[in-house]
Amino acid sequence: MSDIEIAQKANMKPIIGLVKERFGIDAEHLDPFGHYKAKLSLEYVNSLADKKDGKLILVTAISPTPAGEGKTTTTVGLGDALNRIGKKAIMCLREPSLGPCFGVKGGAAGGGYAQVVPMEDINLHFTGDFHAIGVAHNLLAALIDNHITQGNALGIDPRRIQWKRVVDMNDRALRKIIIGLGGIGNGYSREDGYDIVVASEVMAILCLATSRADLKERLGRIVIGYKADGKTPIYASDLKAHGAMAALLKDAIKPNLVQTLENNIAIIHGGPFANIAHGCNTVTATKTALKLADYVVTEAGFGADLGAEKFIDIKCRMSGLKPSAVVLVATVRALKFHGGIAKEDLNQENLPALEKGFENLQRHYQNITQHYGLPCVVCVNHFTFDTEAELDLLQSKCKSLGANCVVSKHWAEGGAGAENLANEIVNIVDSRESGCTYVYDENLSSWDKIATIATKLYGASGIVASAKIKDQLLTWDENYGKFPVCIAKTQMSFSTNPNLKGAPSGHTVEINEVRLSNGAGFIVAVAGDMMTMPGLPKSPAAERIDIDDDGKITGLF
Amino acid sequence: MSDIEIAQKANMKPIIGLVKERFGIDAEHLDPFGHYKAKLSLEYVNSLADKKDGKLILVTAISPTPAGEGKTTTTVGLGDALNRIGKKAIMCLREPSLGPCFGVKGGAAGGGYAQVVPMEDINLHFTGDFHAIGVAHNLLAALIDNHITQGNALGIDPRRIQWKRVVDMNDRALRKIIIGLGGIGNGYSREDGYDIVVASEVMAILCLATSRADLKERLGRIVIGYKADGKTPIYASDLKAHGAMAALLKDAIKPNLVQTLENNIAIIHGGPFANIAHGCNTVTATKTALKLADYVVTEAGFGADLGAEKFIDIKCRMSGLKPSAVVLVATVRALKFHGGIAKEDLNQENLPALEKGFENLQRHYQNITQHYGLPCVVCVNHFTFDTEAELDLLQSKCKSLGANCVVSKHWAEGGAGAENLANEIVNIVDSRESGCTYVYDENLSSWDKIATIATKLYGASGIVASAKIKDQLLTWDENYGKFPVCIAKTQMSFSTNPNLKGAPSGHTVEINEVRLSNGAGFIVAVAGDMMTMPGLPKSPAAERIDIDDDGKITGLF
């Protein structure tokens, strides 16, 4: 059965009753969206402030293959398993982006028997958060061009506008455009472009905001561009945009509650890009879950070099969240891929390739345990093609590393398939204090922060950049000295070259662009070509998506 | 108090309970969106098929001033009044567009004590219908450019693509753009542009569709452009886009239920532009309301020459709806405006101007009674500046015309202020069979249909167009002979010149563009410059919209 067929057979319980039963939350604190989705009021969230926090478990992965290694699936499976063994656990996931549903990747609500439901709703419009973010972003864009057309009292330099427009669609034709054509009535022409909604700074802001007031303040801080001197920033607050933007986000800021196939509660809230942003769900959602449950399982985007790094050095550092353990998801397939095997041969047993590719896992594991001081369990997300010999080899390699390794079958068996993993995690987190170290000190210069990540985590010999970029970073350091850095590079490799598999060393990381996300509160360092607007493939999934007369959807996967 | 202040003081009842109490509908048939908005399932809608229909009352207006004459306010006031005098009545309204909220016009949920609530939700994202329409529209756009980039097997002529992109924002800089710049990876460059979401053909289609199957079939019929021969149409179904588009509209197709300040049920569903589309709420909503209530009050966009004409000749004709009576909304202010008085002097008594401007009302009244054979009540939407002498003059002018004229104070007094109007309407609709005539026969050529509307309703001497446009219409007539026509012209005048107030005669209507809305099922004839993407004013309302730490919104009006 396909994911959507499994999801449509789910025995869902009405969410309001389920939340009441599990967490004693009354209906008045929940805004229902249909019968199986609900938003939790911020007033209720705030009322939990004095409660003790549960334990936070991060699910991350080795450097992924294009298909992904199953972080969401593992997060759901582990959460279901924790509930099965009698623990009170909540999963915190990212909201899927609509655009990719119509392209290659499909949905992002888990897979097999480890899914969140209603799958179609979660993958399509869900509770409207991304639409609200898109409109808030585009309102600011419209206000910028309108301000220029109406006389440009602020002196915005049209050549230095950095605030693009966004749409939740894979639409390559919008990457680079010229707007304002057609004469006087349509304003001034200039170059512009579209990003996908998940790349919006508004998304990153919503995910890091800790209250309505903080959200509005961050929105006001957004730097949309500069005056003609190239130095004086123009803020969204200069355009008086932040109040209306925050009003548009009045519901988007509330965490969304849904359930897994096994009727356990998952909070799905926010979903910033993992390249030019920090790639994890909202601080509000994670903090809320920690007040409600004893164990909270959450995921971060891409591999651990990007996702876990940003989760810890950006999200946890900014918000005070203290992780207790890390699950490092690997697949036998991906390890063989890192061992040099072509995509089409990954389903065949190949022990030498697996052994060679293990170096990728090893570096991620060592990064997590050594640089963050966090206990780490390797979770092998089991595929039906995996052979006993391969699994044995992987176990023994992990053992030699001192790593716990658990083969987990949640995709095929749901929570029951992840009980070993759950027991392992409980043992670990119950026997240590929460908390971790960071990979760099917040008082370092931005340059040194980037260099520290590159050398310590990526195995690079150093970083390089043009004088202009170095100057830009120095200028920002004067004004925004304590901002963490957010590195945007390929997720396929520790290096900036997606073809360098395994655990490359001695490479150089070239920073070819830097961006200031002043509202979110970080500096983005781009290493390589970052695609913030995907395209559709030759045969888009959209062609196969359909709905019948009774409203049943097919072709979403 | 401002509209939003009145709305925020409303004593709202939970919508699920209210719908159950009034119409006996069980919670299982309703998808709640928060506690005060709900969607009704199509299965329940279909279960009503055999019930008797209530009476349908259309609220339309004289040629409006820029501020509008209060059709929505009157629709709500009349509906509340009908309920007050013991009748079972439902109001059917259009969903407001988000974009204009941030510009000049503000929201569109009624005004004063005749409003629908929750006002902020209805004006901002409501239940997400417009976002879904926007994404469905933009998915088709992305599939078009992707198809060309991937080899253009269908032979789409990039110069003849008619399917633009949409956004629910007043953003003039997007009216005319060039997309696909930046090199090979971003596809082929071409001219494009953005319309506001209400101008999307997907909006018109959703509003005219009678089932999920009909919706998908209409979406597939959309003509996105032509092959290089300039004649062979490319349909959305050629791109296999219609299934995914219909899937994106899976919830948008369900009618939305909310309440008035007086706790009566209103259905707010769909909101196509009244110029290049037909300007009224969904057929599904109107038909559902007629099954649930004995009296259904609905509105159509702009003045009666546009809104009522399209309501009857397009919506009623296509769907078989049979109106029973028309309410023609007028204001003393607007009549003085038609009598030649400048905007800033409208609050001063001016009987000669009122008498002169009355000719505008007179022609609308005669059009309704003579060409559609419908009884018509003139409703004077009372303003505090109106003098007794003005109201007396207006009454006596109506009397000489044989028209019932009721001064209605629903804005200030809610339903109580519109009881006279309600009683008048009940007397009329209870004493006649439902139904009307159409202004043109469906077998006429498109040219003759347009000419009939222009001469009969607008008082024009005739219509003119280029040979190219005439040829285009003839070509379409061969393929789509029975399509009604949808004239896009200024709402400010019976003519195509917004400055020709009153009731101009003998003018010529120049058709300078024609468009085929093959999915919606009508031919658009554009007379004048139609703005399908508004701009923001020098001081946009967005600058004054705000939200406080408790989530309370201010500055929406």
mmCIF file of C-alpha atoms in Angstrom, chain B residues 194-490:
data_model
loop_
_atom_site.group_PDB
_atom_site.id
_atom_site.type_symbol
_atom_site.label_atom_id
_atom_site.label_comp_id
_atom_site.label_asym_id
_atom_site.label_seq_id
_atom_site.Cartn_x
_atom_site.Cartn_y
_atom_site.Cartn_z
ATOM 1 C CA TYR B 194 -0.262 39.146 -11.979
ATOM 2 C CA ASP B 195 -3.965 39.600 -11.283
ATOM 3 C CA ILE B 196 -5.528 39.740 -7.860
ATOM 4 C CA VAL B 197 -7.009 36.358 -6.824
ATOM 5 C CA VAL B 198 -10.633 37.466 -7.256
ATOM 6 C CA ALA B 199 -9.891 37.964 -10.971
ATOM 7 C CA SER B 200 -8.773 34.349 -11.419
ATOM 8 C CA GLU B 201 -10.922 32.203 -13.672
ATOM 9 C CA VAL B 202 -10.553 29.536 -10.985
ATOM 10 C CA MET B 203 -12.582 31.838 -8.735
ATOM 11 C CA ALA B 204 -15.350 32.173 -11.330
ATOM 12 C CA ILE B 205 -15.294 28.421 -11.878
ATOM 13 C CA LEU B 206 -15.576 27.611 -8.186
ATOM 14 C CA CYS B 207 -18.514 29.987 -7.952
ATOM 15 C CA LEU B 208 -20.402 28.391 -10.852
ATOM 16 C CA ALA B 209 -19.531 24.726 -10.260
ATOM 17 C CA THR B 210 -22.378 22.502 -9.131
ATOM 18 C CA SER B 211 -20.379 19.483 -7.909
ATOM 19 C CA ARG B 212 -16.822 18.221 -7.494
ATOM 20 C CA ALA B 213 -17.092 16.542 -10.896
ATOM 21 C CA ASP B 214 -18.354 19.733 -12.538
ATOM 22 C CA LEU B 215 -15.570 21.711 -10.844
ATOM 23 C CA LYS B 216 -12.872 19.401 -12.188
ATOM 24 C CA GLU B 217 -14.384 19.297 -15.654
ATOM 25 C CA ARG B 218 -14.531 23.118 -15.787
ATOM 26 C CA LEU B 219 -10.937 23.403 -14.548
ATOM 27 C CA GLY B 220 -9.860 21.026 -17.318
ATOM 28 C CA ARG B 221 -11.657 23.188 -19.903
ATOM 29 C CA ILE B 222 -9.656 26.324 -19.071
ATOM 30 C CA VAL B 223 -7.934 27.653 -22.194
ATOM 31 C CA ILE B 224 -4.451 28.706 -21.134
ATOM 32 C CA GLY B 225 -3.323 29.855 -24.566
ATOM 33 C CA TYR B 226 -2.859 28.722 -28.137
ATOM 34 C CA LYS B 227 -0.475 26.922 -30.428
ATOM 35 C CA ALA B 228 1.580 28.901 -32.924
ATOM 36 C CA ASP B 229 -1.310 28.853 -35.412
ATOM 37 C CA GLY B 230 -3.096 31.218 -33.033
ATOM 38 C CA LYS B 231 -6.234 29.100 -33.194
ATOM 39 C CA THR B 232 -5.699 25.728 -31.593
ATOM 40 C CA PRO B 233 -6.428 26.112 -27.892
ATOM 41 C CA ILE B 234 -4.361 24.485 -25.164
ATOM 42 C CA TYR B 235 -6.509 23.321 -22.275
ATOM 43 C CA ALA B 236 -5.563 22.854 -18.640
ATOM 44 C CA SER B 237 -6.503 19.204 -19.167
ATOM 45 C CA ASP B 238 -3.782 18.949 -21.850
ATOM 46 C CA LEU B 239 -1.333 19.735 -19.056
ATOM 47 C CA LYS B 240 -3.066 17.227 -16.745
ATOM 48 C CA ALA B 241 -3.443 20.048 -14.253
ATOM 49 C CA HIS B 242 -7.136 19.816 -13.401
ATOM 50 C CA GLY B 243 -6.974 16.860 -11.009
ATOM 51 C CA ALA B 244 -4.391 18.493 -8.758
ATOM 52 C CA MET B 245 -6.183 21.839 -9.025
ATOM 53 C CA ALA B 246 -9.456 20.237 -7.936
ATOM 54 C CA ALA B 247 -7.616 18.470 -5.093
ATOM 55 C CA LEU B 248 -6.324 21.845 -3.908
ATOM 56 C CA LEU B 249 -9.948 23.066 -3.861
ATOM 57 C CA LYS B 250 -11.261 20.099 -1.887
ATOM 58 C CA ASP B 251 -12.325 22.256 1.049
ATOM 59 C CA ALA B 252 -12.782 25.547 -0.807
ATOM 60 C CA ILE B 253 -15.800 24.067 -2.585
ATOM 61 C CA LYS B 254 -17.679 23.673 0.721
ATOM 62 C CA PRO B 255 -19.877 26.632 1.797
ATOM 63 C CA ASN B 256 -18.771 28.674 4.833
ATOM 64 C CA LEU B 257 -21.205 29.408 7.643
ATOM 65 C CA VAL B 258 -20.844 32.341 10.009
ATOM 66 C CA GLN B 259 -23.261 34.567 11.929
ATOM 67 C CA THR B 260 -24.407 38.159 11.988
ATOM 68 C CA LEU B 261 -24.173 40.442 15.016
ATOM 69 C CA GLU B 262 -27.741 39.267 15.732
ATOM 70 C CA ASN B 263 -26.749 35.588 15.629
ATOM 71 C CA ASN B 264 -28.419 34.774 12.343
ATOM 72 C CA ILE B 265 -26.661 32.488 9.900
ATOM 73 C CA ALA B 266 -24.889 33.882 6.851
ATOM 74 C CA ILE B 267 -23.190 31.817 4.169
ATOM 75 C CA ILE B 268 -20.105 33.531 2.804
ATOM 76 C CA HIS B 269 -18.650 31.683 -0.136
ATOM 77 C CA GLY B 270 -16.720 32.763 -3.211
ATOM 78 C CA GLY B 271 -16.131 36.264 -4.449
ATOM 79 C CA PRO B 272 -15.337 36.734 -8.137
ATOM 80 C CA PHE B 273 -14.544 40.169 -9.517
ATOM 81 C CA ALA B 274 -17.639 41.951 -10.806
ATOM 82 C CA ASN B 275 -15.900 43.282 -13.922
ATOM 83 C CA ILE B 276 -14.130 40.449 -15.759
ATOM 84 C CA ALA B 277 -16.228 37.874 -13.883
ATOM 85 C CA HIS B 278 -19.807 37.633 -12.675
ATOM 86 C CA GLY B 279 -19.435 39.103 -9.182
ATOM 87 C CA CYS B 280 -21.605 36.955 -6.942
ATOM 88 C CA ASN B 281 -21.166 34.199 -4.373
ATOM 89 C CA THR B 282 -21.179 30.491 -5.239
ATOM 90 C CA VAL B 283 -24.096 28.661 -6.786
ATOM 91 C CA THR B 284 -23.508 25.984 -4.151
ATOM 92 C CA ALA B 285 -23.995 28.476 -1.333
ATOM 93 C CA THR B 286 -27.125 30.027 -2.816
ATOM 94 C CA LYS B 287 -28.708 26.670 -3.572
ATOM 95 C CA THR B 288 -27.856 25.364 -0.112
ATOM 96 C CA ALA B 289 -29.362 28.412 1.547
ATOM 97 C CA LEU B 290 -32.572 28.027 -0.484
ATOM 98 C CA LYS B 291 -32.942 24.482 0.840
ATOM 99 C CA LEU B 292 -32.351 25.522 4.432
ATOM 100 C CA ALA B 293 -34.323 28.773 4.640
ATOM 101 C CA ASP B 294 -37.604 30.232 3.416
ATOM 102 C CA TYR B 295 -35.983 33.520 2.427
ATOM 103 C CA VAL B 296 -32.493 33.932 1.062
ATOM 104 C CA VAL B 297 -30.994 37.394 0.661
ATOM 105 C CA THR B 298 -27.962 37.709 -1.578
ATOM 106 C CA GLU B 299 -25.900 40.466 -3.181
ATOM 107 C CA ALA B 300 -24.231 41.068 -6.531
ATOM 108 C CA GLY B 301 -21.231 43.303 -7.191
ATOM 109 C CA PHE B 302 -21.191 46.940 -8.357
ATOM 110 C CA GLY B 303 -24.414 48.570 -9.659
ATOM 111 C CA ALA B 304 -27.400 46.757 -11.153
ATOM 112 C CA ASP B 305 -26.194 47.315 -14.747
ATOM 113 C CA LEU B 306 -23.257 45.020 -13.989
ATOM 114 C CA GLY B 307 -24.059 43.018 -10.851
ATOM 115 C CA ALA B 308 -27.746 42.291 -11.309
ATOM 116 C CA GLU B 309 -27.313 41.705 -15.041
ATOM 117 C CA LYS B 310 -24.635 39.078 -14.478
ATOM 118 C CA PHE B 311 -26.458 37.581 -11.512
ATOM 119 C CA ILE B 312 -29.477 36.959 -13.705
ATOM 120 C CA ASP B 313 -28.061 36.412 -17.188
ATOM 121 C CA ILE B 314 -25.069 34.350 -16.070
ATOM 122 C CA LYS B 315 -25.535 32.861 -12.609
ATOM 123 C CA CYS B 316 -29.309 32.273 -12.596
ATOM 124 C CA ARG B 317 -29.435 31.181 -16.223
ATOM 125 C CA MET B 318 -26.577 28.678 -15.806
ATOM 126 C CA SER B 319 -27.781 27.255 -12.531
ATOM 127 C CA GLY B 320 -31.555 27.453 -12.832
ATOM 128 C CA LEU B 321 -31.867 29.762 -9.822
ATOM 129 C CA LYS B 322 -35.126 31.740 -9.813
ATOM 130 C CA PRO B 323 -35.060 35.114 -8.090
ATOM 131 C CA SER B 324 -38.258 36.435 -6.535
ATOM 132 C CA ALA B 325 -37.533 40.115 -5.999
ATOM 133 C CA VAL B 326 -34.828 42.745 -6.128
ATOM 134 C CA VAL B 327 -33.780 45.335 -3.555
ATOM 135 C CA LEU B 328 -32.211 48.360 -5.226
ATOM 136 C CA VAL B 329 -29.949 50.109 -2.702
ATOM 137 C CA ALA B 330 -29.523 53.855 -3.082
ATOM 138 C CA THR B 331 -28.114 56.566 -0.884
ATOM 139 C CA VAL B 332 -29.047 60.224 -0.866
ATOM 140 C CA ARG B 333 -25.326 60.968 -1.097
ATOM 141 C CA ALA B 334 -24.828 58.906 -4.246
ATOM 142 C CA LEU B 335 -27.883 60.368 -5.951
ATOM 143 C CA LYS B 336 -26.559 63.876 -5.288
ATOM 144 C CA PHE B 337 -23.226 62.679 -6.687
ATOM 145 C CA HIS B 338 -25.061 61.596 -9.854
ATOM 146 C CA GLY B 339 -26.695 65.023 -9.814
ATOM 147 C CA GLY B 340 -23.268 66.576 -10.284
ATOM 148 C CA ILE B 341 -22.211 67.429 -6.719
ATOM 149 C CA ALA B 342 -18.545 67.096 -5.764
ATOM 150 C CA LYS B 343 -17.573 64.402 -3.252
ATOM 151 C CA GLU B 344 -16.689 66.881 -0.501
ATOM 152 C CA ASP B 345 -20.133 68.555 -0.646
ATOM 153 C CA LEU B 346 -22.283 65.422 -0.444
ATOM 154 C CA ASN B 347 -23.127 65.844 3.227
ATOM 155 C CA GLN B 348 -25.027 69.086 2.569
ATOM 156 C CA GLU B 349 -28.696 69.131 1.616
ATOM 157 C CA ASN B 350 -29.179 69.693 -2.090
ATOM 158 C CA LEU B 351 -32.641 68.939 -3.428
ATOM 159 C CA PRO B 352 -32.046 69.946 -7.063
ATOM 160 C CA ALA B 353 -28.996 67.697 -7.272
ATOM 161 C CA LEU B 354 -30.938 64.853 -5.701
ATOM 162 C CA GLU B 355 -33.751 65.320 -8.190
ATOM 163 C CA LYS B 356 -31.315 65.399 -11.095
ATOM 164 C CA GLY B 357 -29.368 62.361 -9.886
ATOM 165 C CA PHE B 358 -32.579 60.382 -9.491
ATOM 166 C CA GLU B 359 -32.411 59.509 -13.191
ATOM 167 C CA ASN B 360 -29.707 56.996 -12.334
ATOM 168 C CA LEU B 361 -31.982 55.188 -9.904
ATOM 169 C CA GLN B 362 -34.863 55.419 -12.344
ATOM 170 C CA ARG B 363 -33.022 53.637 -15.122
ATOM 171 C CA HIS B 364 -31.803 50.851 -12.851
ATOM 172 C CA TYR B 365 -35.341 50.429 -11.525
ATOM 173 C CA GLN B 366 -36.835 50.272 -14.987
ATOM 174 C CA ASN B 367 -34.192 47.830 -16.177
ATOM 175 C CA ILE B 368 -35.020 45.486 -13.325
ATOM 176 C CA THR B 369 -38.781 45.664 -13.616
ATOM 177 C CA GLN B 370 -39.082 45.832 -17.392
ATOM 178 C CA HIS B 371 -36.215 43.743 -18.733
ATOM 179 C CA TYR B 372 -36.127 41.094 -16.027
ATOM 180 C CA GLY B 373 -39.783 41.218 -15.022
ATOM 181 C CA LEU B 374 -38.860 41.320 -11.356
ATOM 182 C CA PRO B 375 -40.530 43.305 -8.597
ATOM 183 C CA CYS B 376 -38.115 45.853 -7.153
ATOM 184 C CA VAL B 377 -38.058 47.717 -3.849
ATOM 185 C CA VAL B 378 -35.899 50.807 -3.526
ATOM 186 C CA CYS B 379 -34.003 50.766 -0.245
ATOM 187 C CA VAL B 380 -32.559 54.052 0.903
ATOM 188 C CA ASN B 381 -29.558 53.139 3.031
ATOM 189 C CA HIS B 382 -29.895 55.888 5.592
ATOM 190 C CA PHE B 383 -26.966 58.177 6.465
ATOM 191 C CA THR B 384 -27.027 60.508 9.448
ATOM 192 C CA PHE B 385 -26.482 63.508 7.143
ATOM 193 C CA ASP B 386 -29.679 62.796 5.136
ATOM 194 C CA THR B 387 -32.286 65.532 5.709
ATOM 195 C CA GLU B 388 -36.040 65.010 6.015
ATOM 196 C CA ALA B 389 -36.587 67.112 2.903
ATOM 197 C CA GLU B 390 -34.229 64.950 0.908
ATOM 198 C CA LEU B 391 -35.848 61.747 2.083
ATOM 199 C CA ASP B 392 -39.323 63.141 1.325
ATOM 200 C CA LEU B 393 -38.283 64.183 -2.155
ATOM 201 C CA LEU B 394 -36.790 60.779 -2.825
ATOM 202 C CA GLN B 395 -39.938 59.045 -1.618
ATOM 203 C CA SER B 396 -42.161 61.152 -3.826
ATOM 204 C CA LYS B 397 -39.916 60.665 -6.855
ATOM 205 C CA CYS B 398 -40.120 56.902 -6.315
ATOM 206 C CA LYS B 399 -43.874 57.106 -5.935
ATOM 207 C CA SER B 400 -44.197 58.870 -9.282
ATOM 208 C CA LEU B 401 -42.239 55.990 -10.770
ATOM 209 C CA GLY B 402 -44.570 53.457 -9.170
ATOM 210 C CA ALA B 403 -41.726 52.189 -6.997
ATOM 211 C CA ASN B 404 -41.915 51.146 -3.357
ATOM 212 C CA CYS B 405 -39.284 53.078 -1.459
ATOM 213 C CA VAL B 406 -38.236 52.217 2.075
ATOM 214 C CA VAL B 407 -35.810 54.208 4.194
ATOM 215 C CA SER B 408 -33.772 51.680 6.114
ATOM 216 C CA LYS B 409 -31.622 52.266 9.196
ATOM 217 C CA HIS B 410 -29.903 48.896 9.583
ATOM 218 C CA TRP B 411 -26.452 50.494 9.699
ATOM 219 C CA ALA B 412 -27.377 52.352 12.887
ATOM 220 C CA GLU B 413 -29.981 49.996 14.309
ATOM 221 C CA GLY B 414 -29.288 46.531 12.929
ATOM 222 C CA GLY B 415 -32.204 44.325 11.911
ATOM 223 C CA ALA B 416 -34.671 46.508 13.809
ATOM 224 C CA GLY B 417 -33.875 49.332 11.411
ATOM 225 C CA ALA B 418 -34.763 47.209 8.385
ATOM 226 C CA GLU B 419 -38.078 45.710 9.517
ATOM 227 C CA ASN B 420 -40.098 47.873 7.151
ATOM 228 C CA LEU B 421 -37.983 46.690 4.283
ATOM 229 C CA ALA B 422 -38.386 43.089 5.418
ATOM 230 C CA ASN B 423 -42.164 43.369 5.619
ATOM 231 C CA GLU B 424 -42.324 44.938 2.186
ATOM 232 C CA ILE B 425 -40.188 42.164 0.709
ATOM 233 C CA VAL B 426 -42.220 39.400 2.336
ATOM 234 C CA ASN B 427 -45.443 40.879 0.968
ATOM 235 C CA ILE B 428 -44.024 40.938 -2.514
ATOM 236 C CA VAL B 429 -42.305 37.566 -2.730
ATOM 237 C CA ASP B 430 -45.123 35.693 -1.007
ATOM 238 C CA SER B 431 -47.584 36.933 -3.602
ATOM 239 C CA ARG B 432 -45.808 35.878 -6.782
ATOM 240 C CA GLU B 433 -44.171 32.883 -8.386
ATOM 241 C CA SER B 434 -40.371 32.947 -8.432
ATOM 242 C CA GLY B 435 -38.651 33.548 -11.742
ATOM 243 C CA CYS B 436 -37.630 36.212 -14.222
ATOM 244 C CA THR B 437 -36.890 36.808 -17.863
ATOM 245 C CA TYR B 438 -33.394 37.298 -19.294
ATOM 246 C CA VAL B 439 -32.234 40.367 -21.138
ATOM 247 C CA TYR B 440 -30.951 38.394 -24.127
ATOM 248 C CA ASP B 441 -31.602 35.049 -25.737
ATOM 249 C CA GLU B 442 -28.819 32.497 -25.378
ATOM 250 C CA ASN B 443 -28.951 31.728 -29.113
ATOM 251 C CA LEU B 444 -27.964 35.240 -30.185
ATOM 252 C CA SER B 445 -24.408 35.818 -31.383
ATOM 253 C CA SER B 446 -22.018 37.157 -28.770
ATOM 254 C CA TRP B 447 -21.967 40.469 -30.599
ATOM 255 C CA ASP B 448 -25.748 40.737 -30.423
ATOM 256 C CA LYS B 449 -25.755 39.713 -26.783
ATOM 257 C CA ILE B 450 -23.347 42.530 -25.942
ATOM 258 C CA ALA B 451 -25.303 44.975 -28.099
ATOM 259 C CA THR B 452 -28.559 44.001 -26.425
ATOM 260 C CA ILE B 453 -27.171 44.655 -22.959
ATOM 261 C CA ALA B 454 -25.648 47.975 -24.065
ATOM 262 C CA THR B 455 -28.753 49.319 -25.747
ATOM 263 C CA LYS B 456 -31.411 47.923 -23.407
ATOM 264 C CA LEU B 457 -29.674 48.432 -20.068
ATOM 265 C CA TYR B 458 -26.971 51.051 -20.580
ATOM 266 C CA GLY B 459 -28.988 53.378 -22.854
ATOM 267 C CA ALA B 460 -26.256 53.179 -25.487
ATOM 268 C CA SER B 461 -26.900 53.747 -29.183
ATOM 269 C CA GLY B 462 -24.728 50.787 -30.055
ATOM 270 C CA ILE B 463 -21.413 49.030 -29.697
ATOM 271 C CA VAL B 464 -18.209 49.219 -31.721
ATOM 272 C CA ALA B 465 -15.106 47.069 -31.936
ATOM 273 C CA SER B 466 -12.206 46.366 -34.256
ATOM 274 C CA ALA B 467 -12.554 43.823 -37.035
ATOM 275 C CA LYS B 468 -10.135 41.597 -35.145
ATOM 276 C CA ILE B 469 -12.350 41.519 -32.084
ATOM 277 C CA LYS B 470 -15.437 40.876 -34.181
ATOM 278 C CA ASP B 471 -13.678 37.996 -35.901
ATOM 279 C CA GLN B 472 -12.596 36.585 -32.591
ATOM 280 C CA LEU B 473 -16.187 36.630 -31.327
ATOM 281 C CA LEU B 474 -17.435 34.927 -34.483
ATOM 282 C CA THR B 475 -14.814 32.201 -34.091
ATOM 283 C CA TRP B 476 -15.803 31.620 -30.485
ATOM 284 C CA ASP B 477 -19.499 31.608 -31.375
ATOM 285 C CA GLU B 478 -18.875 28.605 -33.583
ATOM 286 C CA ASN B 479 -17.433 26.672 -30.666
ATOM 287 C CA TYR B 480 -19.109 28.158 -27.625
ATOM 288 C CA GLY B 481 -22.334 29.517 -29.110
ATOM 289 C CA LYS B 482 -24.507 29.458 -26.048
ATOM 290 C CA PHE B 483 -22.066 31.132 -23.656
ATOM 291 C CA PRO B 484 -23.405 34.238 -21.950
ATOM 292 C CA VAL B 485 -21.333 37.417 -22.181
ATOM 293 C CA CYS B 486 -19.722 39.115 -19.220
ATOM 294 C CA ILE B 487 -19.158 42.819 -19.808
ATOM 295 C CA ALA B 488 -16.310 44.484 -17.959
ATOM 296 C CA LYS B 489 -16.821 48.223 -17.767
ATOM 297 C CA THR B 490 -16.652 50.959 -15.167
#
